[in-house]
Short mmCIF file of C-alpha atoms in Angstrom, two decimals:
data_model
loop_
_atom_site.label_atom_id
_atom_site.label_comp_id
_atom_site.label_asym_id
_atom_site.label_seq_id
_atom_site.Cartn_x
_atom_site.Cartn_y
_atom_site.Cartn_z
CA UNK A 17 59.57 50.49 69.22
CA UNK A 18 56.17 51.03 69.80
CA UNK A 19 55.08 47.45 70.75
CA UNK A 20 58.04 48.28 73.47
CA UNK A 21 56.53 51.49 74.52
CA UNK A 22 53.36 49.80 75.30
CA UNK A 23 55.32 46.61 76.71
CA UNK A 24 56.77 49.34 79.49
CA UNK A 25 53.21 50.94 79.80
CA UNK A 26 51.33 47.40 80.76
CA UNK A 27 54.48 46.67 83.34
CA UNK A 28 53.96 49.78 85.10
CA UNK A 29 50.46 49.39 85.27
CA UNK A 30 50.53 46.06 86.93
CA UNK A 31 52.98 47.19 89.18
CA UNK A 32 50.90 49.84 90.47
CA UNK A 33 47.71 47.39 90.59
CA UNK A 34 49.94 44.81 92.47
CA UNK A 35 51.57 47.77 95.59
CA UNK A 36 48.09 48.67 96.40
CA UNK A 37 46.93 51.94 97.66
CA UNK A 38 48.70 52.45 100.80
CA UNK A 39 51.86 52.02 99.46
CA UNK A 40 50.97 54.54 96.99
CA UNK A 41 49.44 57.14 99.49
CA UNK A 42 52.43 56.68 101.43
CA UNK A 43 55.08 57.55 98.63
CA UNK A 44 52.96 60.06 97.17
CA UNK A 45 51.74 62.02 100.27
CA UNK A 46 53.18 64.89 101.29
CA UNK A 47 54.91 65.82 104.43
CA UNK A 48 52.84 68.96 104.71
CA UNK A 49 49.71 67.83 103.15
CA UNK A 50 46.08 68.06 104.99
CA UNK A 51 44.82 65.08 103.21
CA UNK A 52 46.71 62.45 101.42
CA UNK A 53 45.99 61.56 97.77
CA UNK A 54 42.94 58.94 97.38
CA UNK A 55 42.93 59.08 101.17
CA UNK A 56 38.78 58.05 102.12
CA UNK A 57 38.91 60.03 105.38
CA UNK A 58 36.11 62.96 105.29
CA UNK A 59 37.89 66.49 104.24
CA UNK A 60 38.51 68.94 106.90
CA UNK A 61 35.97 71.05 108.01
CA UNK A 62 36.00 75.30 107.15
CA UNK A 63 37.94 77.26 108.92
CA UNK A 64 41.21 79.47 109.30
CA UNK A 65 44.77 78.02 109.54
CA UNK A 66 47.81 78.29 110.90
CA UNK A 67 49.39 81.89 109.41
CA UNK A 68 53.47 80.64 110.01
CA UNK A 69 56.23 83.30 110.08
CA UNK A 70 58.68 82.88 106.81
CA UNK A 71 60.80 80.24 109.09
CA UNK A 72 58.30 77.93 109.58
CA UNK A 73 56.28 76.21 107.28
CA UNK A 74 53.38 76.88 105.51
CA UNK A 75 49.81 75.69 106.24
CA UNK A 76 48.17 73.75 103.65
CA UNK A 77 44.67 73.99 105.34
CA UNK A 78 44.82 78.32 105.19
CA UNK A 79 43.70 78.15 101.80
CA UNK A 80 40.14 76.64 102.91
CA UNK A 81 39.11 78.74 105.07
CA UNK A 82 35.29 79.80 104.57
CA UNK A 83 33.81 83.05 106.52
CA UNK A 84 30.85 82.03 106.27
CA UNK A 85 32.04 78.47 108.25
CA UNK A 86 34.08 80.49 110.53
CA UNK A 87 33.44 81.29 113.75
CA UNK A 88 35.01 85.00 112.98
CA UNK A 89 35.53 87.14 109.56
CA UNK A 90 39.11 88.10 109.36
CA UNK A 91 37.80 91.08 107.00
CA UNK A 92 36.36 91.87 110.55
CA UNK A 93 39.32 92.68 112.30
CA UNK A 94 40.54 96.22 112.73
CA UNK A 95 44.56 96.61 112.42
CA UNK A 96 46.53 95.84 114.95
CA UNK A 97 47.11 98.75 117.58
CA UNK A 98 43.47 100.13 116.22
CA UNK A 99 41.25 101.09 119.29
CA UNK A 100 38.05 100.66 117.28
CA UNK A 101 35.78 97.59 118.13
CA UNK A 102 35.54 94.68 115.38
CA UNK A 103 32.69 94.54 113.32
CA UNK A 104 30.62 91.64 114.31
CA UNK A 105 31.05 88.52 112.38
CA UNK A 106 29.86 85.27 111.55
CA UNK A 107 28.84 83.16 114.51
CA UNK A 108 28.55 79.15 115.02
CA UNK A 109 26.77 78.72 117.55
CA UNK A 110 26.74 74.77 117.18
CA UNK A 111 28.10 73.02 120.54
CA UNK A 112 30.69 70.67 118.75
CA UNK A 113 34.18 72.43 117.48
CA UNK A 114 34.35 70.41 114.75
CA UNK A 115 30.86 71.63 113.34
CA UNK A 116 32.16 75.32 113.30
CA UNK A 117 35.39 74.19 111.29
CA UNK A 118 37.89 73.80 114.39
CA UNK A 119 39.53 70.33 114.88
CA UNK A 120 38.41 67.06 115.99
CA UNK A 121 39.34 63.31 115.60
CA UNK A 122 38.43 63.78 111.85
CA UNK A 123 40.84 66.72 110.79
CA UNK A 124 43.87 65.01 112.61
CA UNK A 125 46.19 62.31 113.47
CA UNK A 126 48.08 60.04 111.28
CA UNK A 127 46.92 59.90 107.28
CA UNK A 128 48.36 56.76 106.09
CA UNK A 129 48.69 53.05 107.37
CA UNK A 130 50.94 52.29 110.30
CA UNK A 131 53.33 49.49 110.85
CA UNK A 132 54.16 48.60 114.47
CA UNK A 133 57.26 49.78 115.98
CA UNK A 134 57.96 48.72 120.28
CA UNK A 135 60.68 51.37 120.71
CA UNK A 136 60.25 51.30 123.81
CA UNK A 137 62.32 54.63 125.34
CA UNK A 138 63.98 55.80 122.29
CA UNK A 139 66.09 58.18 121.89
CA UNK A 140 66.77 60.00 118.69
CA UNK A 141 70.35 61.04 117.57
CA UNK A 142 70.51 61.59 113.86
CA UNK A 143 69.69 64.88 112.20
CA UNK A 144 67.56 65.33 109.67
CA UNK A 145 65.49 62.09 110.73
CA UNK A 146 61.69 61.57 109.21
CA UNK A 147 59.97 59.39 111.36
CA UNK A 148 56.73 58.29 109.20
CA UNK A 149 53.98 55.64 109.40
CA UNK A 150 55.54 54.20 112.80
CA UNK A 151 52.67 52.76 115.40
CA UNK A 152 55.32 53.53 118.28
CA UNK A 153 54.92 51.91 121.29
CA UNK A 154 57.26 53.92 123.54
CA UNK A 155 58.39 57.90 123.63
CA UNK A 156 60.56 59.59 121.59
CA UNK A 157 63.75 62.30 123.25
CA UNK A 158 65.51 64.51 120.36
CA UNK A 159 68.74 64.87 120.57
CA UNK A 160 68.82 66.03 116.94
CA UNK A 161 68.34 68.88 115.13
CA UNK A 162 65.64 69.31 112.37
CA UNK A 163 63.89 65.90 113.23
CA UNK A 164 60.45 65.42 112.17
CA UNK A 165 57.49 63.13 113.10
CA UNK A 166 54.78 62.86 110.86
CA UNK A 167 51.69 60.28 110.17
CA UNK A 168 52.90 57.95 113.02
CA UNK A 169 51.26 57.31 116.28
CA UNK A 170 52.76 57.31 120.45
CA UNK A 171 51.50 55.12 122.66
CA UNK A 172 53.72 56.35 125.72
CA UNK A 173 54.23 55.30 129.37
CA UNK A 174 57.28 57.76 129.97
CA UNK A 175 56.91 61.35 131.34
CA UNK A 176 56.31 62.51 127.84
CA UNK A 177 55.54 61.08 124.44
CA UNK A 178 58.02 63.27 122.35
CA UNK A 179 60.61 65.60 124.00
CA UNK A 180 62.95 68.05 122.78
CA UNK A 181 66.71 68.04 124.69
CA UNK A 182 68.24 71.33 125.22
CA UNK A 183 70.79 72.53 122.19
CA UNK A 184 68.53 71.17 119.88
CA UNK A 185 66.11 72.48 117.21
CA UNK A 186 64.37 72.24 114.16
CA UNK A 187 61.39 69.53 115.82
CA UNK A 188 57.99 68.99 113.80
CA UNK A 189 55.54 66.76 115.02
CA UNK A 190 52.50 66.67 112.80
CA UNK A 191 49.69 64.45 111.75
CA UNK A 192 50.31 61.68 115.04
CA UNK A 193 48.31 60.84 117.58
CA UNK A 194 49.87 61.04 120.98
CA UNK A 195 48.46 59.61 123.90
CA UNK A 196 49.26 56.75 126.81
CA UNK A 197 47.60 54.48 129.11
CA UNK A 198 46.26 55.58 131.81
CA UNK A 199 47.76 54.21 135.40
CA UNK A 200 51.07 53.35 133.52
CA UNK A 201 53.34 56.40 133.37
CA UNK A 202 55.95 56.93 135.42
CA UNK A 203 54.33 60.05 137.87
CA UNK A 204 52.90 58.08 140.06
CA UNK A 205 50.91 56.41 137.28
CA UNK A 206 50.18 59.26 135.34
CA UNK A 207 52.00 61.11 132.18
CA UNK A 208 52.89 64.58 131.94
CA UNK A 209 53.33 66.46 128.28
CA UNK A 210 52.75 64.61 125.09
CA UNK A 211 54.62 67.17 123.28
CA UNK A 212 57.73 69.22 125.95
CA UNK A 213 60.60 71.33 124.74
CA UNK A 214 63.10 71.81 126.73
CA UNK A 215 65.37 74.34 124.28
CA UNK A 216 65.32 77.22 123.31
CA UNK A 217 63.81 76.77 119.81
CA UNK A 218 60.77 76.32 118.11
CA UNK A 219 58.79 72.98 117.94
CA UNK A 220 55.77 72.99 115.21
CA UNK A 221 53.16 70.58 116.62
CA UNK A 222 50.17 70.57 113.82
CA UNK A 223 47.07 68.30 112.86
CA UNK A 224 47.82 65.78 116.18
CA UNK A 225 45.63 64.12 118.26
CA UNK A 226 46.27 64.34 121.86
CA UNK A 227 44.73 62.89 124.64
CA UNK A 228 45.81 62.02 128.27
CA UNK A 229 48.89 63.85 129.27
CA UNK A 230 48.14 66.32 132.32
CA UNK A 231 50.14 69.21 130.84
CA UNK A 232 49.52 68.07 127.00
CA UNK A 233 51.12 70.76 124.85
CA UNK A 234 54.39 72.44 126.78
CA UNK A 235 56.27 74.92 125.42
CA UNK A 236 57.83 78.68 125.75
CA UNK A 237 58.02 79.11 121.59
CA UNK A 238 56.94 77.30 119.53
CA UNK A 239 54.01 76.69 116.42
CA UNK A 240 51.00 74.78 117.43
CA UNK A 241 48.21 74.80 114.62
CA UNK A 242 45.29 72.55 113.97
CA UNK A 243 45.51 70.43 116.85
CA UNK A 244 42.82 68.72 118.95
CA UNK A 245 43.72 68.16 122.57
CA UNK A 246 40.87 66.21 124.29
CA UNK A 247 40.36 63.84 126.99
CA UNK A 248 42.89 64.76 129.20
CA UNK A 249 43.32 62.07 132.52
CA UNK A 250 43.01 62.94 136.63
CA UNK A 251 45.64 61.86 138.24
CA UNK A 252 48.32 62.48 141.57
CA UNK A 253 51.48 62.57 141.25
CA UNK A 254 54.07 61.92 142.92
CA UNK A 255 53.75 64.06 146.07
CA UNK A 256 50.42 62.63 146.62
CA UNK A 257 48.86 65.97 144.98
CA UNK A 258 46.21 66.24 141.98
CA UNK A 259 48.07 67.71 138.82
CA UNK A 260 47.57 70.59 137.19
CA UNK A 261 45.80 69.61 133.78
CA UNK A 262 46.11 72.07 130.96
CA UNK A 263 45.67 71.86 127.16
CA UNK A 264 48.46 73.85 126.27
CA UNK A 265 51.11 75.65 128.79
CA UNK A 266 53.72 78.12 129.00
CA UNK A 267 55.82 79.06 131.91
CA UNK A 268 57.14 82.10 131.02
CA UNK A 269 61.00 83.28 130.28
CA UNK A 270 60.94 82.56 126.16
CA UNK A 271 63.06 84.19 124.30
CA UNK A 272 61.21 83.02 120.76
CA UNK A 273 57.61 83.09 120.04
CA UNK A 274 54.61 81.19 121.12
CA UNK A 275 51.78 80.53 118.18
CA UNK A 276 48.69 79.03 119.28
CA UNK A 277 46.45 79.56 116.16
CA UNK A 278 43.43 77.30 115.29
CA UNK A 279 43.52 74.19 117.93
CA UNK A 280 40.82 72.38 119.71
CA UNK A 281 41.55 72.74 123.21
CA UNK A 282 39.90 70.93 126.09
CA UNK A 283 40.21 70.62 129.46
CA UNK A 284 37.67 67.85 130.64
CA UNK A 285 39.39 67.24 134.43
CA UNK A 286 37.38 68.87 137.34
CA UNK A 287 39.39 71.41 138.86
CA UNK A 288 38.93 69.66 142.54
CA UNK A 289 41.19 66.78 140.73
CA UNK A 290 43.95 69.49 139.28
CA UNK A 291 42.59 71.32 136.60
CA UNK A 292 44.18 74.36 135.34
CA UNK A 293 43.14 75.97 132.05
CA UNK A 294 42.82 75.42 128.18
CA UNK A 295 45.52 78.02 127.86
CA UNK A 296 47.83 78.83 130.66
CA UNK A 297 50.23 81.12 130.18
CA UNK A 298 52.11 81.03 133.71
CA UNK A 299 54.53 83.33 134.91
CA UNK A 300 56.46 80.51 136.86
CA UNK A 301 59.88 80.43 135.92
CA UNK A 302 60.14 84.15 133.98
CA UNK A 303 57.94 86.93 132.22
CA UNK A 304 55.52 85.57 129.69
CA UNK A 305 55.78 88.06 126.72
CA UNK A 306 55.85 87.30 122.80
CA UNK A 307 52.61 85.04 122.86
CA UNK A 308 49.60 84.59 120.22
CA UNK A 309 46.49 82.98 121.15
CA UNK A 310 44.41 83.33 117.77
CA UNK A 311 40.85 81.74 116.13
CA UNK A 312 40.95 78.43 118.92
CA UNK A 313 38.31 76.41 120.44
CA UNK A 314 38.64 76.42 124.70
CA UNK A 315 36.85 74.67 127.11
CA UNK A 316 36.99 73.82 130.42
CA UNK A 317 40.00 74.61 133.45
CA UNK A 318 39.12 77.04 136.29
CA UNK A 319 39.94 79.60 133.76
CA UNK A 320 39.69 78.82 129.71
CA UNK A 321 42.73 80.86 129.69
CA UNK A 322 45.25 82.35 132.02
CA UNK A 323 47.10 85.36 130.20
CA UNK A 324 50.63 85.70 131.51
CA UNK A 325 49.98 88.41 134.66
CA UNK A 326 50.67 91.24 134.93
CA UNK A 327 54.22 92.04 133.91
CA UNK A 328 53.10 89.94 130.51
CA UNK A 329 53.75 91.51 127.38
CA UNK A 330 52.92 91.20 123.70
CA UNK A 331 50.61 89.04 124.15
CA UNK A 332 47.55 89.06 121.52
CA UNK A 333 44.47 87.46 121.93
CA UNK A 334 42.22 87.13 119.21
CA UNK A 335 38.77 85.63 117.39
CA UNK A 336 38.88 82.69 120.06
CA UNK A 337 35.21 80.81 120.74
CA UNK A 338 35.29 80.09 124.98
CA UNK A 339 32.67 76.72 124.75
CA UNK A 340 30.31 76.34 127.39
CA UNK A 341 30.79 72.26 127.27
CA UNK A 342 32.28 71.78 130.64
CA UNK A 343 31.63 75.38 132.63
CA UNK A 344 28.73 78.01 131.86
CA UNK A 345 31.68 80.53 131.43
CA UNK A 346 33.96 78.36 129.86
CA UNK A 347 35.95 77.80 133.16
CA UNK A 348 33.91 76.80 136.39
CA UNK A 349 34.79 80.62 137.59
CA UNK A 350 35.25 82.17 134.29
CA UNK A 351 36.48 82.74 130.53
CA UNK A 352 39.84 84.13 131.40
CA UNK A 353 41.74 85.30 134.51
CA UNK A 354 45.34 86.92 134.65
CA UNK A 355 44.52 89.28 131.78
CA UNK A 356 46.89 92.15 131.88
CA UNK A 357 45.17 95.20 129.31
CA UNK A 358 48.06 97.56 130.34
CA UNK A 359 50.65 95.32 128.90
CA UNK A 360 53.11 97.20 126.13
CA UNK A 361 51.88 95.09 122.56
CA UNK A 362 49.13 93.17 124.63
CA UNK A 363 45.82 93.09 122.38
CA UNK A 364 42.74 91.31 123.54
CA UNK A 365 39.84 91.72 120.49
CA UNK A 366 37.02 89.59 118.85
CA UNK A 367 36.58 86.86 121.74
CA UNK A 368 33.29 85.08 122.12
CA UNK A 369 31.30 82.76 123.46
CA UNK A 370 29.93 80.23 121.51
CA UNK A 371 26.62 82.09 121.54
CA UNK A 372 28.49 85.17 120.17
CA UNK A 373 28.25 86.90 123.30
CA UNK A 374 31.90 88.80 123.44
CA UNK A 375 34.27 87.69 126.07
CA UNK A 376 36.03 90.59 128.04
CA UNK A 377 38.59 90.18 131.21
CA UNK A 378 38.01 91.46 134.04
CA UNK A 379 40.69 94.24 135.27
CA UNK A 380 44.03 92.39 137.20
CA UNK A 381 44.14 93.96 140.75
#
């Protein structure tokens, strides 16, 4: 018996010397897991996480968070509705995000090794799908509910690089990289929204990398944590006009939630070729109410942020650094524009520069 024990022992042990590592990372990681068992990539910098409602998931990178990393001290922060100013906290003052423990090409993308996949257009009908470890070339459109995209990587030419069809819910896209080549989409060469949904749910988008799309992250409700948007491409489209570039936007009329808690946002594009905001949170096709803007990184736009108007409520603001990378102000004509402080549940509190200096809007005529 024993010689049979150790018979079984030796088999497995070969077997495990003979798959390799990435087999074994790729069995053994995690869906939800910031780094990926004997994984070489560096670990992710300090800094807060994503803080998800009971219905969505939880964020494995909250537990890391360091104050003394962190561009603000949560012990800082008064209680919501409190009219008393924040205590100051800790400050990075370094230029690069991912120095002060927000995002960059380290922290995110795809964990594991990819095999090819030339979907081409695809579109995806079965529930409960896991699409993992796929080097797509092509876009993905849900049609399914609870689909999820994780440790894979988009290479799209269509109008977006994953989309979410109306009636549909239950998308997470995390760990991918989603970008395109430029001068090959389908608007007039250029791409419009890596990530889009187009119903009524949520879509978690977490730990991507994002680059290209004019309108990158799009979305009424939805989760987006630890993301770095970057690099975002110029280009007309197809009424001859320069797009309207922006990180992450909202056009108003949600009926769920919008999270937008510890991302790497940048706007790059000049605003005389289209450039809108890191943040814009438009009142174009409804109210923009129900919004949380928390502990990001924004750069760049003619405004770092545009907050909702000013019938906009609920929306809080909070413990966001506006860089000085691409505008003095953080947008060529300022930090933020659109701010309505009269708002019922709006909260604006512990925004700074990246020199520390506090960020506050100007009154909306």
């Amino acid at each position: 018996m024993l010689a049979g024990v150790l018979l079984v022992a030796a088999l497995a042990f070969y077997q495990a010397e003979r798959t390799g590592r990435s087999e074994s990372s790729a069995a053994s990681c995690p869906d939800t897991a910031l780094e990926c068992p004997g994984e070489t990539r560096p670990p992710p910098l300090p800094g807060p996480s994503a803080e998800p409602s009971a219905s969505e998931s939880p964020s494995p990178s909250a537990s890391s968070a360091s104050p003394s990393a962190s561009p603000a001290s949560p012990s800082a922060t008064p209680p919501p509705g409190s009219s008393a100013p924040p205590e100051p906290g800790p400050v990075c003052t370094a230029n690069s995000p991912g120095a002060c423990g927000f995002p960059d090409a380290r922290t995110t993308g795809p964990r594991i090794a990819l095999q090819r996949h030339d979907t081409g257009n695809m579109s995806v009908k079965t529930d409960g799908m896991v699409i993992k470890g796929w080097d797509i070339r092509g876009s993905l459109d849900v049609y399914a509910n609870d689909v999820t995209i994780i440790d894979s990587r988009i290479t799209s030419a269509n109008w977006w690089g994953v989309n979410l069809r109306p009636g549909f819910k239950g998308l997470r896209v995390l760990h991918t990289t989603i970008t395109a080549e430029p001068g090959k989409g389908p608007d007039n060469g250029g791409v419009d929204y890596a990530v889009s949904n187009m119903g009524e749910s949520s879509v978690e988008v977490g730990w991507c990398d994002v680059s290209v799309f004019g309108n990158a992250l799009s979305m009424g409700q939805g989760n987006l944590h630890d993301n770095y948007v970057h690099d975002i491409v110029a280009f007309r489209n197809q009424g001859g006009e320069w797009q309207h570039t922006d990180a992450v936007i909202s056009g108003g009329g949600n009926k769920g939630r919008l999270t937008v808690r510890h991302n790497t946002l940048l706007n790059s594009v000049p605003v005389d070729r289209g450039a809108s905001a890191a943040v814009g949170l438009f009142a174009d096709t409804g109210v923009v109410s129900n919004v949380i803007v928390d502990n990001n990184w924004l750069a760049g736009g003619a405004y770092a942020l545009y907050g909702g108007g000013p019938g906009a409520t609920g929306i809080q603001v909070t413990d966001n650094v506006f860089s000085a990378q691409y505008h003095l102000a953080g947008g060529l004509y300022g930090a933020v524009a659109a701010w309505n402080a009269g708002g019922a549940g709006n909260v604006w509190r512990g925004n700074r520069m990246t020199d520390g200096r506090p960020v506050v809007p100007e009154p909306v005529p």
